[in-house]
C-alpha positions as a Markdown table, in Angstrom:
| # | Residue | x | y | z |
|---|---|---|---|---|
| 1 | Gln | 18.1 | 93.0 | 127.1 |
| 2 | Val | 16.0 | 96.1 | 128.1 |
| 3 | Gln | 12.6 | 97.1 | 126.8 |
| 4 | Leu | 11.2 | 100.7 | 127.1 |
| 5 | Val | 7.6 | 101.6 | 126.6 |
| 6 | Glu | 6.4 | 105.2 | 126.4 |
| 7 | Ser | 2.8 | 106.4 | 126.9 |
| 8 | Gly | 0.9 | 109.7 | 127.4 |
| 9 | Gly | 1.4 | 111.4 | 124.1 |
| 10 | Gly | -1.4 | 113.1 | 122.2 |
| 11 | Ser | -2.7 | 116.3 | 120.7 |
| 12 | Val | -3.3 | 119.4 | 122.7 |
| 13 | Gln | -3.8 | 123.1 | 122.1 |
| 14 | Ala | -1.1 | 125.6 | 122.9 |
| 15 | Gly | -0.9 | 126.3 | 126.7 |
| 16 | Gly | -2.1 | 122.8 | 127.5 |
| 17 | Ser | -0.4 | 120.0 | 129.4 |
| 18 | Leu | 0.6 | 116.4 | 129.0 |
| 19 | Arg | 2.4 | 113.8 | 131.1 |
| 20 | Leu | 4.6 | 111.2 | 129.4 |
| 21 | Ser | 5.5 | 108.0 | 131.1 |
| 22 | Cys | 8.2 | 105.4 | 130.2 |
| 23 | Thr | 8.6 | 102.1 | 131.9 |
| 24 | Ala | 11.7 | 100.0 | 131.6 |
| 25 | Ser | 11.8 | 96.2 | 131.9 |
| 26 | Gly | 14.4 | 93.5 | 131.6 |
| 27 | Ser | 18.0 | 93.6 | 132.7 |
| 28 | Val | 18.0 | 97.2 | 134.0 |
| 29 | Leu | 19.3 | 98.6 | 137.2 |
| 30 | Ser | 16.8 | 100.7 | 139.2 |
| 31 | Arg | 19.3 | 103.6 | 139.5 |
| 32 | Ala | 20.1 | 103.8 | 135.8 |
| 33 | Leu | 20.4 | 107.3 | 134.1 |
| 34 | Met | 17.2 | 108.0 | 132.2 |
| 35 | Arg | 16.5 | 110.7 | 129.6 |
| 36 | Trp | 13.8 | 112.2 | 127.4 |
| 37 | Tyr | 14.7 | 113.1 | 123.8 |
| 38 | Arg | 12.5 | 114.5 | 121.1 |
| 39 | Gln | 12.7 | 114.7 | 117.3 |
| 40 | Ala | 10.7 | 116.9 | 115.0 |
| 41 | Pro | 10.4 | 116.3 | 111.3 |
| 42 | Gly | 13.5 | 117.3 | 109.4 |
| 43 | Lys | 15.4 | 118.0 | 112.6 |
| 44 | Gln | 18.0 | 116.1 | 114.7 |
| 45 | Arg | 17.1 | 114.3 | 117.8 |
| 46 | Glu | 17.7 | 116.6 | 120.8 |
| 47 | Leu | 17.9 | 116.0 | 124.5 |
| 48 | Val | 15.0 | 117.5 | 126.5 |
| 49 | Ala | 15.7 | 116.4 | 130.1 |
| 50 | Ser | 17.7 | 113.9 | 132.1 |
| 51 | Ile | 17.6 | 112.5 | 135.6 |
| 52 | Thr | 20.2 | 110.5 | 137.5 |
| 53 | Gly | 19.5 | 107.6 | 139.8 |
| 54 | Gly | 19.8 | 110.0 | 142.7 |
| 55 | Gly | 17.3 | 112.4 | 141.3 |
| 56 | Tyr | 19.6 | 115.1 | 139.8 |
| 57 | Thr | 17.9 | 116.8 | 136.8 |
| 58 | Asn | 19.0 | 118.7 | 133.7 |
| 59 | Tyr | 16.8 | 120.5 | 131.1 |
| 60 | Ala | 17.2 | 122.0 | 127.7 |
| 61 | Tyr | 16.9 | 125.7 | 127.8 |
| 62 | Ser | 13.9 | 125.7 | 125.6 |
| 63 | Val | 11.8 | 123.7 | 128.1 |
| 64 | Lys | 13.2 | 124.9 | 131.4 |
| 65 | Gly | 10.5 | 126.1 | 133.7 |
| 66 | Arg | 7.8 | 124.4 | 131.7 |
| 67 | Phe | 8.8 | 120.7 | 131.9 |
| 68 | Thr | 9.6 | 118.5 | 134.9 |
| 69 | Ile | 11.3 | 115.1 | 134.8 |
| 70 | Ser | 10.9 | 112.7 | 137.6 |
| 71 | Arg | 11.3 | 109.0 | 138.3 |
| 72 | Asp | 10.1 | 106.1 | 140.4 |
| 73 | Asn | 13.0 | 103.8 | 140.9 |
| 74 | Asp | 10.9 | 101.0 | 142.4 |
| 75 | Lys | 8.8 | 100.9 | 139.2 |
| 76 | Asn | 11.7 | 101.6 | 136.8 |
| 77 | Thr | 9.6 | 104.5 | 135.4 |
| 78 | Val | 10.5 | 108.0 | 134.3 |
| 79 | Tyr | 7.9 | 110.8 | 133.7 |
| 80 | Leu | 7.9 | 114.0 | 131.8 |
| 81 | Gln | 5.3 | 116.6 | 132.9 |
| 82 | Met | 4.9 | 119.1 | 130.2 |
| 83 | Asn | 3.1 | 122.4 | 130.9 |
| 84 | Ser | 2.5 | 125.5 | 128.9 |
| 85 | Leu | 3.0 | 123.6 | 125.7 |
| 86 | Lys | 3.9 | 125.5 | 122.5 |
| 87 | Pro | 3.6 | 124.5 | 118.9 |
| 88 | Glu | 7.4 | 124.2 | 118.7 |
| 89 | Asp | 7.2 | 121.3 | 121.2 |
| 90 | Thr | 5.6 | 119.2 | 118.6 |
| 91 | Ala | 7.8 | 116.1 | 118.1 |
| 92 | Val | 8.1 | 112.4 | 118.7 |
| 93 | Tyr | 9.3 | 112.0 | 122.2 |
| 94 | Tyr | 11.6 | 109.1 | 123.1 |
| 95 | Cys | 12.8 | 107.8 | 126.4 |
| 96 | Asn | 16.4 | 106.6 | 126.8 |
| 97 | Leu | 18.2 | 104.6 | 129.4 |
| 98 | Trp | 21.9 | 104.2 | 130.2 |
| 99 | Arg | 23.2 | 101.6 | 130.7 |
| 100 | Pro | 22.7 | 99.5 | 128.7 |
| 101 | Asp | 21.9 | 102.1 | 126.0 |
| 102 | Ser | 18.2 | 101.5 | 125.2 |
| 103 | Trp | 15.5 | 103.4 | 123.4 |
| 104 | Gly | 11.7 | 103.3 | 123.3 |
| 105 | Gln | 9.6 | 103.4 | 120.2 |
| 106 | Gly | 8.5 | 107.0 | 120.8 |
| 107 | Thr | 5.2 | 108.8 | 121.4 |
| 108 | Gln | 3.8 | 111.6 | 119.3 |
| 109 | Val | 3.1 | 115.0 | 120.9 |
| 110 | Thr | 1.3 | 117.5 | 118.8 |
| 111 | Val | 0.6 | 121.1 | 119.9 |
| 112 | Ser | -1.7 | 123.2 | 117.8 |
| 113 | Ser | -2.0 | 127.0 | 117.8 |
């Protein structure tokens, strides 16, 4: 069994920054694939960024150049540095791990105009 705990969400004004963290515990390998998703009210959950155990990254077009995903394999932790935030970034952000497929409870990010 794997547990994921996110932190770092909050409320910021447009143009501001936040850093999200997610730490995995339990029966998880240190090189597991880790991802960040987000879900806004009334919308489907979408993939924001992913990072492999070897550090290879992918980003959604909407956040490319503004967000950076990174990881610390020794700590089983993944980070999402979010800069130049926009109101459309407002959502609940979830970390996800594979494998096993595991989800955190989510952390709210609110960006005001």
